[in-house]
Tab-separated table of C-alpha atoms and ligand atoms in Angstrom:
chain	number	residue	atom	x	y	z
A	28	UNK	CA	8.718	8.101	-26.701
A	29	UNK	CA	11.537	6.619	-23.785
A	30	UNK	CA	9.817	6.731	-20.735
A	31	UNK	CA	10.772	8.856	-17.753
A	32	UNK	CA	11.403	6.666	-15.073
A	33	UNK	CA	9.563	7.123	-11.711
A	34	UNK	CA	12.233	6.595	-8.517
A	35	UNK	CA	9.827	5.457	-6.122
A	36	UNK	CA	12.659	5.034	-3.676
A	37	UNK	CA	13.203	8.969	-4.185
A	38	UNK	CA	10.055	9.645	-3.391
A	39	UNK	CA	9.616	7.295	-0.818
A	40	UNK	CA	12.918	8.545	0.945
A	41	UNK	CA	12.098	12.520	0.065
A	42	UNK	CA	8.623	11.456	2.313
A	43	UNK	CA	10.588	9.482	4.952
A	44	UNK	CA	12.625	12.630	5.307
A	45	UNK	CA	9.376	14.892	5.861
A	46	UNK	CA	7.889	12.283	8.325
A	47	UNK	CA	11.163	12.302	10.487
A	48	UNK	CA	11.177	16.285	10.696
A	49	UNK	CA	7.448	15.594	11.996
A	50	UNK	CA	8.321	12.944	14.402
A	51	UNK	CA	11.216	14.957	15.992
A	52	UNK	CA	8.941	17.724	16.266
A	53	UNK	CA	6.449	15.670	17.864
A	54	UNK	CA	8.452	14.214	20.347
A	55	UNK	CA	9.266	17.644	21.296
A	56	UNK	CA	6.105	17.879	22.570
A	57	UNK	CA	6.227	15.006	24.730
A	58	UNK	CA	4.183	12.534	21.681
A	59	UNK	CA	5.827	9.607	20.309
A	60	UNK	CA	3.934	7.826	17.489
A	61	UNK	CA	3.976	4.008	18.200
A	62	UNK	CA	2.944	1.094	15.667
A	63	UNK	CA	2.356	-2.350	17.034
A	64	UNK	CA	2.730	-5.016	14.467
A	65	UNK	CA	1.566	-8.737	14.253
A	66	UNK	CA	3.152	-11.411	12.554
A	67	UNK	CA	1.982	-14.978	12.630
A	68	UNK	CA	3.876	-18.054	10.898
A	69	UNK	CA	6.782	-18.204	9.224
A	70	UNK	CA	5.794	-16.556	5.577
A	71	UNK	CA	9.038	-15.128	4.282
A	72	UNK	CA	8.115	-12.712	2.327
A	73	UNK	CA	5.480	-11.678	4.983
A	74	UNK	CA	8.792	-11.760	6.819
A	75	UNK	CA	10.773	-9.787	5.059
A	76	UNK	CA	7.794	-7.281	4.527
A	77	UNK	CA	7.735	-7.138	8.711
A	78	UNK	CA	11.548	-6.655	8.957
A	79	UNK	CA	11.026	-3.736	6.388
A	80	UNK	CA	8.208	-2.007	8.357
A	81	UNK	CA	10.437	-2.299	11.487
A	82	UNK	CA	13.631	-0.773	10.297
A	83	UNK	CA	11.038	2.237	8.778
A	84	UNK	CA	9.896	2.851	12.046
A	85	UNK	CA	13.267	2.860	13.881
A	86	UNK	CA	14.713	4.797	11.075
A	87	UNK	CA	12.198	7.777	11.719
A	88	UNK	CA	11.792	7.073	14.684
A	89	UNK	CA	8.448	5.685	15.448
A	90	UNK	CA	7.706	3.456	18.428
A	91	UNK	CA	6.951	0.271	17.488
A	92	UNK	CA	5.886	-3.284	19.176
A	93	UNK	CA	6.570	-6.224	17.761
A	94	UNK	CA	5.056	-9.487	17.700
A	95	UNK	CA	5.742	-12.606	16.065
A	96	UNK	CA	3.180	-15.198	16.974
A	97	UNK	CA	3.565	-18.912	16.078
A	98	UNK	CA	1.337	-20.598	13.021
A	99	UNK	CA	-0.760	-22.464	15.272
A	100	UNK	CA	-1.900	-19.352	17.289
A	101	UNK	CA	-5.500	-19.530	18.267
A	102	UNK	CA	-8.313	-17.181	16.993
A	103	UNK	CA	-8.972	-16.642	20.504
A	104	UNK	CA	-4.996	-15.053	21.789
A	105	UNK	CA	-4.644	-13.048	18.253
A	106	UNK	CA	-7.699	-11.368	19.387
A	107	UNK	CA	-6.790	-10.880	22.684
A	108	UNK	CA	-3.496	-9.153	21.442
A	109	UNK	CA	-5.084	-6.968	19.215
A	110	UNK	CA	-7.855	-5.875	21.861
A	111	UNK	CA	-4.571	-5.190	24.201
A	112	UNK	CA	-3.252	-2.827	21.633
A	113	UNK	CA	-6.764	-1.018	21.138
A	114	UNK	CA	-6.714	-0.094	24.461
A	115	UNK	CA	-2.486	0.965	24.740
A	116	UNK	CA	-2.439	4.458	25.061
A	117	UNK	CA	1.166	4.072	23.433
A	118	UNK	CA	-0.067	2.459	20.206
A	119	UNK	CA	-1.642	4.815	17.819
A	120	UNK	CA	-1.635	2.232	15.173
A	121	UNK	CA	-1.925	-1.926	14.523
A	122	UNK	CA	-0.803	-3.450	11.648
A	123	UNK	CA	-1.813	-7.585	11.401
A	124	UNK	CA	0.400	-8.701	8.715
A	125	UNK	CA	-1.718	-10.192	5.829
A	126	UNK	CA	-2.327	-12.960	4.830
A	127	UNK	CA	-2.989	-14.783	8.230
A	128	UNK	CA	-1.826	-18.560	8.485
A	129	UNK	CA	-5.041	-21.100	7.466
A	130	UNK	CA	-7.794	-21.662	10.009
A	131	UNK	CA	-7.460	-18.008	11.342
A	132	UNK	CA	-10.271	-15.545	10.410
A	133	UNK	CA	-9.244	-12.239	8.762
A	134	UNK	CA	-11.892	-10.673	8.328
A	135	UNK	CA	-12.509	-11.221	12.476
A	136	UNK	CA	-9.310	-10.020	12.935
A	137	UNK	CA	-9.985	-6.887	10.976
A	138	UNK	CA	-12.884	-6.119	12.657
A	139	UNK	CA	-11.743	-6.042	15.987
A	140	UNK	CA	-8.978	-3.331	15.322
A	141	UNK	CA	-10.223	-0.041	16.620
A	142	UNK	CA	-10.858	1.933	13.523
A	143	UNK	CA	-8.994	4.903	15.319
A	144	UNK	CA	-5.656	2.489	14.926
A	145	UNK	CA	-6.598	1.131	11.763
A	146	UNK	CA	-3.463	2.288	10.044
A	147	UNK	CA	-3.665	-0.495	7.191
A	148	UNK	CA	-7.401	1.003	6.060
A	149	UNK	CA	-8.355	-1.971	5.963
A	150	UNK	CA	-11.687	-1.916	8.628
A	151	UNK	CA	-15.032	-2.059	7.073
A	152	UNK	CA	-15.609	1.215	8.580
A	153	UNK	CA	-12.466	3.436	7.139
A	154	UNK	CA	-13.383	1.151	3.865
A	155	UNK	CA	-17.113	2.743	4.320
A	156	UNK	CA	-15.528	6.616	4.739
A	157	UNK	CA	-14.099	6.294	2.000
A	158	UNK	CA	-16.730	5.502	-0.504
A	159	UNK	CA	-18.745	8.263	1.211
A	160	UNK	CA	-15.780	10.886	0.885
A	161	UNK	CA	-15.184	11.123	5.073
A	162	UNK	CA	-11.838	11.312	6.094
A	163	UNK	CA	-10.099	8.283	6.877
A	164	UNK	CA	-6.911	6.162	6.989
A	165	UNK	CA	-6.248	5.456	3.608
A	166	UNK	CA	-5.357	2.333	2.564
A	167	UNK	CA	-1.225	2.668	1.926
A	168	UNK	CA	-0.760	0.941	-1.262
A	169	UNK	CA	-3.264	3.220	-3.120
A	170	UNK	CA	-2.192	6.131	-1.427
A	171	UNK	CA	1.070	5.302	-2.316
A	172	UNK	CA	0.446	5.028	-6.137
A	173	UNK	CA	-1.584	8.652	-5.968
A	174	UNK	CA	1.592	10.002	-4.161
A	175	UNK	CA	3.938	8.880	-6.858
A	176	UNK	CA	1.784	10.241	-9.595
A	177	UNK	CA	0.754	13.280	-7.731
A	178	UNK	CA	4.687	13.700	-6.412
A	179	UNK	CA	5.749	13.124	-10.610
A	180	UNK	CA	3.131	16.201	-11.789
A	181	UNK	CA	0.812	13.648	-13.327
A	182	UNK	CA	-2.636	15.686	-13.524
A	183	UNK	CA	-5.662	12.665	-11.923
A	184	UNK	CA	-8.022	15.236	-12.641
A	185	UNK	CA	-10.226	14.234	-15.768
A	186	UNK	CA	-7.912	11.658	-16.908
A	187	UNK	CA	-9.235	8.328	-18.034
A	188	UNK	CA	-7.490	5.947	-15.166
A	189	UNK	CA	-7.806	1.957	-15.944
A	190	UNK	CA	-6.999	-0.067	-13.067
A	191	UNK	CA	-6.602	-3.826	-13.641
A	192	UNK	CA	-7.175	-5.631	-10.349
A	193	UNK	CA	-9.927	-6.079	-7.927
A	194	UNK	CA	-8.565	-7.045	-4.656
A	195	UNK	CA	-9.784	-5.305	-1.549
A	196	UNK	CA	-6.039	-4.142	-0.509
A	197	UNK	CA	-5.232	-2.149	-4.150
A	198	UNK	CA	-8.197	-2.502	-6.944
A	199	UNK	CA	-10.843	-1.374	-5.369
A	200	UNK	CA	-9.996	1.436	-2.650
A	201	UNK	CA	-7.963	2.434	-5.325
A	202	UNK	CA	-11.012	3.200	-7.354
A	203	UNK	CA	-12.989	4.570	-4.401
A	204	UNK	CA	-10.129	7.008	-4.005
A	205	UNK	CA	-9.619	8.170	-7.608
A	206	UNK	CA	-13.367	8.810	-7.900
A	207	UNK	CA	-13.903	10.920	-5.029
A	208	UNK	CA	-14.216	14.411	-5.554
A	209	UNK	CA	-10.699	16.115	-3.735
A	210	UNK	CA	-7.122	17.077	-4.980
A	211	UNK	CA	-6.691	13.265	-5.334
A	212	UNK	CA	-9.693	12.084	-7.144
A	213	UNK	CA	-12.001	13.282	-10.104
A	214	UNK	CA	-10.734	10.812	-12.205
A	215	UNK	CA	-13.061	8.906	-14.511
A	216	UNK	CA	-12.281	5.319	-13.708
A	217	UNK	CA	-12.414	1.915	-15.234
A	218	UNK	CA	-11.763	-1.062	-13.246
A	219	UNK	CA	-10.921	-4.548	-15.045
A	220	UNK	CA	-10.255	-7.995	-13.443
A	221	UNK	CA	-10.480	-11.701	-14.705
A	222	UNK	CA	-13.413	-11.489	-15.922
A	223	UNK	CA	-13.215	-8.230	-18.189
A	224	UNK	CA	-13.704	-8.661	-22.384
A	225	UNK	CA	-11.166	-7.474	-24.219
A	226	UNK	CA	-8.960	-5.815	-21.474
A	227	UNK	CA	-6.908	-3.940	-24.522
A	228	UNK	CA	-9.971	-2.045	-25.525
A	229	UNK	CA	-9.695	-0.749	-22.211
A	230	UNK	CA	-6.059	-0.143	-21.488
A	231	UNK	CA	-5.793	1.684	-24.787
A	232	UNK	CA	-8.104	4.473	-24.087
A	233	UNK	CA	-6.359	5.164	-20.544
A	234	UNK	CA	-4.198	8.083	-20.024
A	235	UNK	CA	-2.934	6.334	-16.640
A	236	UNK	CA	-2.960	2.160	-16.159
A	237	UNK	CA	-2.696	0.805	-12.841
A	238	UNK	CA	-1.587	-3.007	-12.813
A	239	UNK	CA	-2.231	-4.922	-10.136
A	240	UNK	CA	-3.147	-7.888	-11.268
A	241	UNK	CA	-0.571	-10.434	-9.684
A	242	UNK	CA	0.507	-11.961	-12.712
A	243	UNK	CA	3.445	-10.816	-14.889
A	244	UNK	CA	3.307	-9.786	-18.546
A	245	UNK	CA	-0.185	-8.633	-17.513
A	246	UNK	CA	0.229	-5.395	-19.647
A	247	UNK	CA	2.151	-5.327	-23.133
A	248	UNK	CA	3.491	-2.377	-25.075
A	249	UNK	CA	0.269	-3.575	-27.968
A	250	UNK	CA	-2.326	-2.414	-25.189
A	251	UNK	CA	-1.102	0.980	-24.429
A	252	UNK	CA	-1.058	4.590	-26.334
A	253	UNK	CA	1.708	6.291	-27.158
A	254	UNK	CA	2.557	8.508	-24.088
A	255	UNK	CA	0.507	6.492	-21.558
A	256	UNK	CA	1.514	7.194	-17.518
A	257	UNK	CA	1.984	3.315	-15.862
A	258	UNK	CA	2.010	2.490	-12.758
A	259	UNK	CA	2.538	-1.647	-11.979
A	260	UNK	CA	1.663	-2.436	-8.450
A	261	UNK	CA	2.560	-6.602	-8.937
A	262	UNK	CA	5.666	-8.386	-7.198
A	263	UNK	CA	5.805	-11.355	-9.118
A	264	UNK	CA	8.771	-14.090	-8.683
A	265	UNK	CA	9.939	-15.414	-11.630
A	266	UNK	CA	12.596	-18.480	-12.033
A	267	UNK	CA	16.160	-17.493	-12.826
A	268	UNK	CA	18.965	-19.507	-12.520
A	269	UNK	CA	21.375	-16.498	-12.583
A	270	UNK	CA	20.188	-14.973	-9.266
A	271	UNK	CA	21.562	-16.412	-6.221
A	272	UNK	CA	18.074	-16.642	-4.991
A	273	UNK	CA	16.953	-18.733	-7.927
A	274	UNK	CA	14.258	-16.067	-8.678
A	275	UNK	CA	13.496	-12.283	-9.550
A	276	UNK	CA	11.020	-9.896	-8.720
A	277	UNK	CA	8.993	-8.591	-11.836
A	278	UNK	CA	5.591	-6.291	-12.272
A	279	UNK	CA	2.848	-7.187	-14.128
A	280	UNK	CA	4.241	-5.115	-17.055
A	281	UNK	CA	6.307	-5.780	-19.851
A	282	UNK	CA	8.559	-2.957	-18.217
A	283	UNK	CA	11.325	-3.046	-21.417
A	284	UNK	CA	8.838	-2.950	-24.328
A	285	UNK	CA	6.020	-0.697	-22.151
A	286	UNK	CA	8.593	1.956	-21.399
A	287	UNK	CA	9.510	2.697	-24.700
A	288	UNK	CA	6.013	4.024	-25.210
A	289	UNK	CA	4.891	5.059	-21.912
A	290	UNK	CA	5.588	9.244	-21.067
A	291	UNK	CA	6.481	7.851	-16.946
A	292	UNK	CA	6.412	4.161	-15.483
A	293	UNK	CA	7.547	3.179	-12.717
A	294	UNK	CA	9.319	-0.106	-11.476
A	295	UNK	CA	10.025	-3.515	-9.931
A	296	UNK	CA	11.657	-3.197	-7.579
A	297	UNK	CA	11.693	0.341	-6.688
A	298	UNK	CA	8.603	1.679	-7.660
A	299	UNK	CA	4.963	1.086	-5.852
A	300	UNK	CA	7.083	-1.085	-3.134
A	301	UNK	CA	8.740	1.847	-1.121
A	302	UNK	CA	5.996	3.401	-0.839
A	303	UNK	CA	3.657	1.162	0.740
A	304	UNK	CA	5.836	1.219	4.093
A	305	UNK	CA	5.796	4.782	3.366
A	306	UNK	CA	2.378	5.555	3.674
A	307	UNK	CA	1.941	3.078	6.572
A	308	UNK	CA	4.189	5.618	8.795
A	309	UNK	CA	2.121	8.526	7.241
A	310	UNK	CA	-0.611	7.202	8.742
A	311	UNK	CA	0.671	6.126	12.441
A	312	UNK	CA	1.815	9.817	12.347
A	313	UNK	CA	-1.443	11.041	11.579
A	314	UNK	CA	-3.187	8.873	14.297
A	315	UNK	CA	-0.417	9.913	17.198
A	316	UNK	CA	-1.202	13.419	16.203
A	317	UNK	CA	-5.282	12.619	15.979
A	318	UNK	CA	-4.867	11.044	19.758
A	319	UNK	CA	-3.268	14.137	21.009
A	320	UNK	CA	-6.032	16.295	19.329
A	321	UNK	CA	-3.791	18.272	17.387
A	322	UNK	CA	-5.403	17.501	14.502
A	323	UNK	CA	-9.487	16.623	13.746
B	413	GUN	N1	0.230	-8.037	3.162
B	413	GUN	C1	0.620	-7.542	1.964
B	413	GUN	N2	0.484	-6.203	1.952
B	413	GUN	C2	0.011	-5.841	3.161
B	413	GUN	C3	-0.313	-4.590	3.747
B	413	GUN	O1	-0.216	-3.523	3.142
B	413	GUN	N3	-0.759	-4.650	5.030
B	413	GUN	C4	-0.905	-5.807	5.711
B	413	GUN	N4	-1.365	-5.767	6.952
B	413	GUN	N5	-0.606	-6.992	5.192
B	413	GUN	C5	-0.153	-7.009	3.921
């Protein structure tokens, strides 16, 4: 079977589309989401990530406050910023761009965002809602790969979902969220990582794999069954002398050999990526619209 291929720019853009109609309507009533975002050092692709999430906001028009700090910021002022945007009645959500230059704390960073604003799901206590099946933010990576399947007719429902990848931003809210028992969960899931024994013994029972592993070739067409739906979350750069650039972006899949017996894949570029920015303005939305108690 040729795979179907899934446009996650489509989908991303078909949601962009639905979130601008919302904004305009919004701003009718006198409410104008805003995000504030927080970039320290000189990453580039944390760079070009920020850039992204700033032309998204402009282009549905979303409010939004940007900050580029230096590398040597202290602890002490990245705090202070974030504490000013808790309490900025024109900020309904903070996004501190991940990682954070070495000798800053993260996980202090994290916790001082007011859940309320925590548009990244990435506080301890939207983390904790989610486990326990409270609404939250949801983390916009994950949500993004349950929109694409969701958005492509895949059924999550009963199906055996493998995820391969453990990290707090994907692997494991992921898992949280597929488990939970709502229109976007009751899957029975398996999640492998490093560690895992004979990861094809897993990945060929699955109806749906999830790569995000951060390493390329991750997934070959030998560990998959015929028909299989994949979804590859990695961005991996790989050397090659033909792009100007010197590199490519890749998944973690063997996307050429994979696709020829996958039903739907999706991918890199153009997949999982779109819709991570996606979700992010789903969420500030949701929290300008939560702040002027139109919705619980
Ligand atoms: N770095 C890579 N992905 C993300 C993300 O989704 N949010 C934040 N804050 N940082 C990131």
């Amino acid at each position: 079977m040729a795979a179907k291929i899934i446009d996650g720019k489509q989908v991303a853009a078909d949601m962009r589309a639905e979130l601008k109609a919302e904004v305009t309507e919004l701003k009718q009533k006198g409410i104008v989401p805003g995000l504030g975002v927080i970039l320290v050092g000189e990453d580039p692709a944390s760079q070009s990530y920020v850039r992204a999430k700033e032309r998204a906001c402009e282009e549905i028009g979303i409010y939004s406050d940007d900050n580029r700090l230096s590398a040597d910021t202290s602890q002490e002022d990245l705090m202070t910023l974030v504490e000013k945007m808790n309490n900025n009645p024109k900020i309904n959500g903070i996004l501190v761009q991940l990682p954070l230059p070495k000798g800053l704390n993260e996980a202090e960073v994290l916790l001082t965002i007011d859940p309320d604003k925590d548009v990244d799901g990435f506080h301890p206590t939207n983390v904790g809602k989610i486990v326990v099946g409270e609404k939250a933010f949801l983390p916009c990576t994950p949500h993004g790969v349950i929109q694409l399947l969701l958005r492509s007719g895949v059924t999550i429902e009963g199906a055996n979902v493998v995820i391969v990848g453990r990290s707090n931003i994907v692997g494991k809210p992921l898992a949280n969220m597929l488990i939970q028992k709502n229109s976007k969960g009751n899957a029975t899931v398996t999640v492998c990582h490093t560690r895992t024994k004979d990861l094809a013994s897993h990945t060929k029972r699955a109806d749906i794999v999830i790569a995000a592993a951060g390493r390329p070739n991750t997934i070959t067409s030998d560990m998959v069954k015929e028909g299989v739906v994949v979804i590859d979350v990695g961005v991996n750069r790989v050397e090659d002398a033909t792009k100007k650039k010197g590199y490519r972006l890749v998944g973690d899949v063997d996307f050429e050999a994979v696709k020829e017996k996958a039903s739907l894949i999706t991918p890199v570029p153009g997949g999982v990526g779109p819709m991570t920015i996606t979700m992010l303005l789903y969420n500030t939305v949701e929290s300008a619209k939560r702040a002027a108690g139109l919705v619980t």
